[in-house]
Each structure stands twice: as structure tokens, then as C-alpha cells.
Amino acid sequence: MTMVVTGATGNIGRELLRQLSMDGRGAGVRALTRDAARAGAAVPDGVAVVEGDLGRPASLKSALGGARSLFLVSGVGDDAGVLDAARDAGVEHVVLVSSITVETHPHLGPAQANLAVERRLRESGMEWTVLRPTQFASNTLWWADSVRDASVVRVPYADVGLPAVHPADIASVARAALTGPGHRGRTYPLTGPERITPRQQAGELGRVLGREVACVGIGREAAYGPMAAMMGAEVANSVLDLMGGDVNDALLAVHDTVARVTGSPARPYRRWAEENADAFR
């Protein structure tokens, strides 16, 4: 079975490729990237690297030809066009990474965009599995510069705990959905094993770095400016709501999906911090 993995150098795609390769399935995997030469180090031996741009679905014809399954992260390119291209190429099954905000904050613009992609997939005629992760543990990479330079984290809602998910757990569920039975037509909410606040995350980073990392709470207005400059006003407001400005029981809920689907417990933030400590040194 040929599988196409998009986002081959991203947090989820890179880990998914590693897991599929360790399972002995590398020969049946195509790693999609815009620049094959630059992706080499991130792609395991034996995995074919194919070029294509998710923003230009016509460029995917060769990569999708003969493939039976597709792993796709929503919001990276022209999702509707990519799904149409996959259907036209004969792809049978798509594993889509959406967002838990479709359930928890359906009124937000990004959540509505994710829901539209989910609907497009369900109506495509292809079989589907939808993954809805919560906040990624890797989002704390936003702090890398301030931790390296000043051993400090400045963040709004410092004491609001969310069940951040390790990207490798998203990859593990995607691997199960791509390779095992019983996952088609399923929608999976994905979280970490426990709630953890930004203050606690800073503490974990300090532990693995061997030095104190202070956490300084700031107001929403102070956080908004830099975030809006980076990601736009609407997305910045949505992210701030999800960080703590508009939390609800659904967003705070811890799900056991990772353990049920993969047979292994979800990885805690501490493990992510240990694996990525070099980014903060």
C-alpha cells in the first residue's frame, strides 16, 4: 500500500515517517515536500521523497498517482484542491489533522475553516479518519529565544492548564489509522495525559535545562500585538481565547484516545521537553 505523507519536515509528518519506517513500511511511503533536496535529512532511509506544493494541487499529480492513502494537515495549503486531486488520483483513504476547536469553539474563524475541510473530505467519496488535537506541546517553541537569552517566559493566562498533546502522539494515532483496521469513518479528539499550565511547562523546561526558567504572566493586550503581527488579528484573538481567554469544559477535557488507539499512554509534556531541550539552550 502506497501512502503519501504531507508536511514531511513538520512536527507531525517527520515523526509519522519515522514510525512508519520503524514498522518496516518505509518502502510504501512517499514523503511530500516542496524541496526534495532540503528535506533529505528529515526523511528516513528507504522513504521516497516526492516534490509538490499543497498550495498548487495540480503539482501533486505525480506524487498522488497510484497512492491509496494520504496524510494531510489542514490549513497548510489549498485543502479543497488537495482533496479533489487525491480523489481524482484514486486515493481511497485520507487521514486529516483538523483541530479540537471544531468541538470546543465552533464559533471561531479557524474552527469554522477546519470544519469546512472536514465536511469536504466526508463528502468527497473517499474514506476518512479525522484527528482533532488540542494545543501542541511544541507550541512552547515560541518561547525558545526568551528562554535561551534570558531564562524567562512571558505569557498570558500563565495559570490556565490545558491538556497539551505531544506531536508524536498525533503521529502515532495517524500511523494506526493509516495501517490498521477499524479507524475509517472515525473522528478522534487527541489530548495529552493531563492538564499543564504555562507556568508548569516553564518549570519542566528549567528542570531539563538545569537552570531556573521564570514564568511571568502578562495581560492579553501585551500578548496580542506581537501575535497579531505574526499571525494576523483574527488568528491571534482566536489563539488567545484558546490559551485561556475563553476556556470551557470541552477544551479542558482530557481524552484517553491516544492510549485506546495506540495501546500506549499519551506522552506527558515533560517527555517533549526532554526530547527538545536543545532548542532552548
Short mmCIF file of C-alpha atoms in Angstrom, two decimals:
data_model
loop_
_atom_site.label_atom_id
_atom_site.label_comp_id
_atom_site.label_asym_id
_atom_site.label_seq_id
_atom_site.Cartn_x
_atom_site.Cartn_y
_atom_site.Cartn_z
CA MET A 1 0.00 0.00 0.00
CA THR A 2 1.41 3.37 -1.01
CA MET A 3 0.90 6.21 1.47
CA VAL A 4 1.62 9.88 0.84
CA VAL A 5 2.66 11.86 3.92
CA THR A 6 2.41 15.62 3.56
CA GLY A 7 4.34 18.00 5.81
CA ALA A 8 7.29 15.62 5.72
CA THR A 9 9.57 18.02 7.62
CA GLY A 10 6.94 19.22 10.11
CA ASN A 11 6.41 18.22 13.74
CA ILE A 12 3.87 15.51 12.93
CA GLY A 13 4.89 14.41 9.45
CA ARG A 14 8.53 13.86 10.32
CA GLU A 15 7.59 11.71 13.31
CA LEU A 16 5.00 9.79 11.28
CA LEU A 17 7.64 8.96 8.67
CA ARG A 18 9.99 7.76 11.40
CA GLN A 19 7.34 5.50 12.91
CA LEU A 20 6.28 4.05 9.56
CA SER A 21 9.92 3.39 8.70
CA MET A 22 10.50 1.63 12.04
CA ASP A 23 7.45 -0.52 11.31
CA GLY A 24 9.13 -1.68 8.10
CA ARG A 25 6.69 0.23 5.91
CA GLY A 26 9.12 2.82 4.58
CA ALA A 27 9.21 1.35 1.10
CA GLY A 28 5.49 2.03 0.73
CA VAL A 29 5.67 5.67 1.82
CA ARG A 30 6.13 8.87 -0.17
CA ALA A 31 7.26 11.96 1.74
CA LEU A 32 5.81 15.06 0.12
CA THR A 33 7.84 18.25 0.26
CA ARG A 34 8.24 21.42 -1.74
CA ASP A 35 12.02 21.00 -1.86
CA ALA A 36 13.33 17.43 -2.02
CA ALA A 37 16.97 18.48 -1.69
CA ARG A 38 16.37 20.29 1.59
CA ALA A 39 14.16 17.55 3.06
CA GLY A 40 16.74 14.79 2.87
CA ALA A 41 17.94 14.84 6.48
CA ALA A 42 14.38 14.73 7.83
CA VAL A 43 13.33 11.70 5.79
CA PRO A 44 14.30 8.17 6.88
CA ASP A 45 16.29 5.95 4.55
CA GLY A 46 14.08 3.95 2.21
CA VAL A 47 11.28 6.52 2.10
CA ALA A 48 10.74 8.07 -1.33
CA VAL A 49 10.84 11.87 -1.40
CA VAL A 50 8.46 13.48 -3.86
CA GLU A 51 8.02 17.15 -4.66
CA GLY A 52 4.74 19.01 -4.67
CA ASP A 53 3.16 22.17 -3.31
CA LEU A 54 -0.05 21.91 -1.28
CA GLY A 55 -0.85 25.42 -2.41
CA ARG A 56 -0.83 24.24 -6.03
CA PRO A 57 -2.83 20.98 -6.16
CA ALA A 58 -2.01 20.49 -9.84
CA SER A 59 1.62 19.91 -8.77
CA LEU A 60 0.59 16.82 -6.79
CA LYS A 61 -0.44 14.63 -9.71
CA SER A 62 2.78 12.62 -9.80
CA ALA A 63 3.06 12.32 -6.00
CA LEU A 64 -0.51 11.05 -5.64
CA GLY A 65 -0.53 8.74 -8.65
CA GLY A 66 -1.08 5.15 -7.54
CA ALA A 67 -1.35 6.07 -3.85
CA ARG A 68 -4.07 4.53 -1.72
CA SER A 69 -3.77 6.67 1.41
CA LEU A 70 -2.98 10.30 2.21
CA PHE A 71 -1.99 12.01 5.44
CA LEU A 72 -2.96 15.68 5.37
CA VAL A 73 -2.65 18.51 7.89
CA SER A 74 -5.44 21.03 7.47
CA GLY A 75 -4.69 24.69 6.87
CA VAL A 76 -1.31 24.34 5.19
CA GLY A 77 -2.38 24.82 1.59
CA ASP A 78 -5.41 24.60 -0.69
CA ASP A 79 -7.18 21.87 1.27
CA ALA A 80 -10.20 21.62 -1.03
CA GLY A 81 -7.97 21.42 -4.09
CA VAL A 82 -5.73 18.82 -2.49
CA LEU A 83 -8.70 16.64 -1.57
CA ASP A 84 -10.05 16.92 -5.11
CA ALA A 85 -6.64 15.99 -6.51
CA ALA A 86 -6.44 12.99 -4.17
CA ARG A 87 -9.89 11.78 -5.19
CA ASP A 88 -9.08 12.21 -8.88
CA ALA A 89 -5.84 10.25 -8.41
CA GLY A 90 -7.72 7.31 -6.92
CA VAL A 91 -6.74 7.77 -3.27
CA GLU A 92 -9.04 5.64 -1.12
CA HIS A 93 -8.45 6.93 2.42
CA VAL A 94 -7.43 10.28 3.90
CA VAL A 95 -6.25 10.84 7.47
CA LEU A 96 -6.88 14.52 8.19
CA VAL A 97 -5.42 16.51 11.07
CA SER A 98 -8.07 19.08 12.00
CA SER A 99 -8.48 20.70 15.43
CA ILE A 100 -10.35 20.05 18.64
CA THR A 101 -11.67 23.62 18.35
CA VAL A 102 -14.25 22.27 15.90
CA GLU A 103 -15.85 20.79 19.02
CA THR A 104 -14.86 23.30 21.68
CA HIS A 105 -15.06 26.68 19.89
CA PRO A 106 -17.06 26.24 16.69
CA HIS A 107 -17.76 29.98 16.53
CA LEU A 108 -14.09 30.87 15.90
CA GLY A 109 -12.96 31.50 12.34
CA PRO A 110 -10.13 28.92 12.31
CA ALA A 111 -12.50 26.29 13.71
CA GLN A 112 -15.04 27.03 11.01
CA ALA A 113 -12.32 26.68 8.38
CA ASN A 114 -11.32 23.28 9.79
CA LEU A 115 -14.93 22.15 9.88
CA ALA A 116 -15.33 23.12 6.22
CA VAL A 117 -12.35 20.92 5.31
CA GLU A 118 -13.76 18.03 7.34
CA ARG A 119 -17.06 18.33 5.52
CA ARG A 120 -15.32 18.48 2.15
CA LEU A 121 -13.50 15.25 2.98
CA ARG A 122 -16.63 13.46 4.20
CA GLU A 123 -18.46 14.44 1.02
CA SER A 124 -15.56 13.52 -1.27
CA GLY A 125 -16.42 9.84 -1.66
CA MET A 126 -13.08 8.81 -0.13
CA GLU A 127 -12.90 7.05 3.20
CA TRP A 128 -11.70 9.22 6.04
CA THR A 129 -10.32 9.46 9.55
CA VAL A 130 -10.31 12.85 11.27
CA LEU A 131 -7.89 13.68 14.08
CA ARG A 132 -8.76 16.65 16.29
CA PRO A 133 -5.76 17.50 18.50
CA THR A 134 -5.72 20.13 21.20
CA GLN A 135 -2.86 22.58 21.80
CA PHE A 136 0.51 21.11 20.77
CA ALA A 137 3.30 20.71 23.33
CA SER A 138 5.59 22.02 20.61
CA ASN A 139 3.85 25.42 20.73
CA THR A 140 6.25 26.25 23.55
CA LEU A 141 8.98 26.55 20.94
CA TRP A 142 7.63 30.10 20.66
CA TRP A 143 9.50 30.67 23.92
CA ALA A 144 12.86 29.42 22.68
CA ASP A 145 14.54 32.80 22.17
CA SER A 146 13.49 34.23 25.53
CA VAL A 147 14.49 31.05 27.36
CA ARG A 148 17.89 30.96 25.67
CA ASP A 149 18.56 34.65 26.13
CA ALA A 150 17.02 35.42 29.50
CA SER A 151 15.70 32.18 31.08
CA VAL A 152 12.24 33.70 31.19
CA VAL A 153 8.83 33.05 29.66
CA ARG A 154 6.32 35.88 29.32
CA VAL A 155 2.86 34.55 28.60
CA PRO A 156 -0.81 35.38 29.14
CA TYR A 157 -3.01 33.03 31.17
CA ALA A 158 0.07 31.58 32.88
CA ASP A 159 -2.01 29.50 35.28
CA VAL A 160 -4.58 28.07 32.89
CA GLY A 161 -3.86 24.37 32.37
CA LEU A 162 -4.64 22.68 29.06
CA PRO A 163 -4.00 19.01 28.15
CA ALA A 164 -1.26 19.77 25.61
CA VAL A 165 -0.56 16.90 23.21
CA HIS A 166 2.85 15.66 22.08
CA PRO A 167 3.04 15.78 18.25
CA ALA A 168 4.46 12.26 18.29
CA ASP A 169 1.16 11.03 19.75
CA ILE A 170 -0.73 12.62 16.87
CA ALA A 171 1.66 10.79 14.56
CA SER A 172 1.10 7.52 16.42
CA VAL A 173 -2.67 7.76 16.02
CA ALA A 174 -2.23 8.69 12.35
CA ARG A 175 0.00 5.65 11.85
CA ALA A 176 -2.63 3.39 13.40
CA ALA A 177 -5.33 4.92 11.20
CA LEU A 178 -3.24 4.54 8.05
CA THR A 179 -2.14 0.98 8.67
CA GLY A 180 -4.75 -0.74 10.83
CA PRO A 181 -8.42 -1.69 10.63
CA GLY A 182 -11.32 -0.06 12.40
CA HIS A 183 -10.39 3.61 12.04
CA ARG A 184 -12.17 4.64 8.89
CA GLY A 185 -15.18 6.84 9.45
CA ARG A 186 -13.93 7.78 12.92
CA THR A 187 -13.23 11.17 14.48
CA TYR A 188 -10.66 11.20 17.28
CA PRO A 189 -10.15 14.01 19.83
CA LEU A 190 -6.50 13.96 20.89
CA THR A 191 -5.02 15.36 24.09
CA GLY A 192 -2.09 14.79 26.37
CA PRO A 193 -2.48 12.75 29.59
CA GLU A 194 -3.03 15.73 31.91
CA ARG A 195 -3.58 19.45 32.07
CA ILE A 196 -0.44 21.55 32.36
CA THR A 197 -0.15 25.31 32.78
CA PRO A 198 2.43 27.52 31.06
CA ARG A 199 3.99 28.08 34.48
CA GLN A 200 4.37 24.33 34.93
CA GLN A 201 5.75 23.99 31.41
CA ALA A 202 8.37 26.62 32.19
CA GLY A 203 9.23 24.64 35.31
CA GLU A 204 9.70 21.46 33.27
CA LEU A 205 11.95 23.31 30.83
CA GLY A 206 14.02 24.57 33.74
CA ARG A 207 14.34 21.05 35.11
CA VAL A 208 15.66 19.59 31.86
CA LEU A 209 17.95 22.58 31.24
CA GLY A 210 19.36 22.52 34.74
CA ARG A 211 18.55 26.17 35.46
CA GLU A 212 15.53 28.13 36.60
CA VAL A 213 13.18 29.35 33.88
CA ALA A 214 10.94 32.08 35.26
CA CYS A 215 7.35 32.46 34.11
CA VAL A 216 5.99 35.99 34.05
CA GLY A 217 2.28 36.45 33.45
CA ILE A 218 1.34 39.26 31.08
CA GLY A 219 -2.01 40.71 30.08
CA ARG A 220 -3.89 39.85 26.93
CA GLU A 221 -3.25 43.25 25.37
CA ALA A 222 0.51 42.91 25.81
CA ALA A 223 0.45 39.48 24.17
CA TYR A 224 -1.85 40.49 21.35
CA GLY A 225 0.42 42.93 19.49
CA PRO A 226 3.31 40.56 18.69
CA MET A 227 0.93 37.70 17.96
CA ALA A 228 -1.20 39.78 15.60
CA ALA A 229 1.92 40.91 13.75
CA MET A 230 2.96 37.28 13.31
CA MET A 231 -0.34 35.56 12.51
CA GLY A 232 -2.98 38.21 11.84
CA ALA A 233 -5.59 39.77 14.09
CA GLU A 234 -8.30 37.11 13.79
CA VAL A 235 -5.99 34.19 14.41
CA ALA A 236 -4.23 35.99 17.26
CA ASN A 237 -7.54 36.63 19.02
CA SER A 238 -8.58 33.03 18.47
CA VAL A 239 -5.30 31.71 19.87
CA LEU A 240 -5.58 33.95 22.92
CA ASP A 241 -9.11 32.69 23.52
CA LEU A 242 -7.85 29.14 23.35
CA MET A 243 -4.90 29.85 25.66
CA GLY A 244 -7.25 30.92 28.41
CA GLY A 245 -9.43 33.83 27.38
CA ASP A 246 -12.39 31.61 26.54
CA VAL A 247 -11.78 28.21 28.08
CA ASN A 248 -14.62 25.76 28.64
CA ASP A 249 -15.05 22.25 29.94
CA ALA A 250 -14.68 20.75 26.47
CA LEU A 251 -11.30 22.42 25.93
CA LEU A 252 -10.09 21.36 29.38
CA ALA A 253 -11.18 17.73 28.99
CA VAL A 254 -8.51 15.02 28.96
CA HIS A 255 -9.22 12.24 26.46
CA ASP A 256 -7.76 8.73 26.54
CA THR A 257 -7.87 8.38 22.73
CA VAL A 258 -4.12 8.00 22.30
CA ALA A 259 -3.98 5.07 24.70
CA ARG A 260 -7.08 3.42 23.25
CA VAL A 261 -5.94 3.69 19.64
CA THR A 262 -2.21 3.01 20.01
CA GLY A 263 -2.05 0.84 23.13
CA SER A 264 0.46 3.22 24.74
CA PRO A 265 -0.30 6.09 27.12
CA ALA A 266 -0.10 9.64 25.86
CA ARG A 267 3.29 11.27 26.36
CA PRO A 268 3.47 13.98 29.05
CA TYR A 269 4.89 17.45 28.40
CA ARG A 270 7.96 16.50 30.43
CA ARG A 271 8.93 13.99 27.76
CA TRP A 272 8.58 16.58 24.99
CA ALA A 273 10.77 18.98 26.97
CA GLU A 274 13.43 16.32 27.43
CA GLU A 275 13.44 15.46 23.74
CA ASN A 276 13.62 19.10 22.62
CA ALA A 277 15.83 20.68 25.29
CA ASP A 278 18.49 21.66 22.74
CA ALA A 279 16.10 24.15 21.14
CA PHE A 280 16.16 26.17 24.38
CA ARG A 281 19.90 26.03 25.12
#
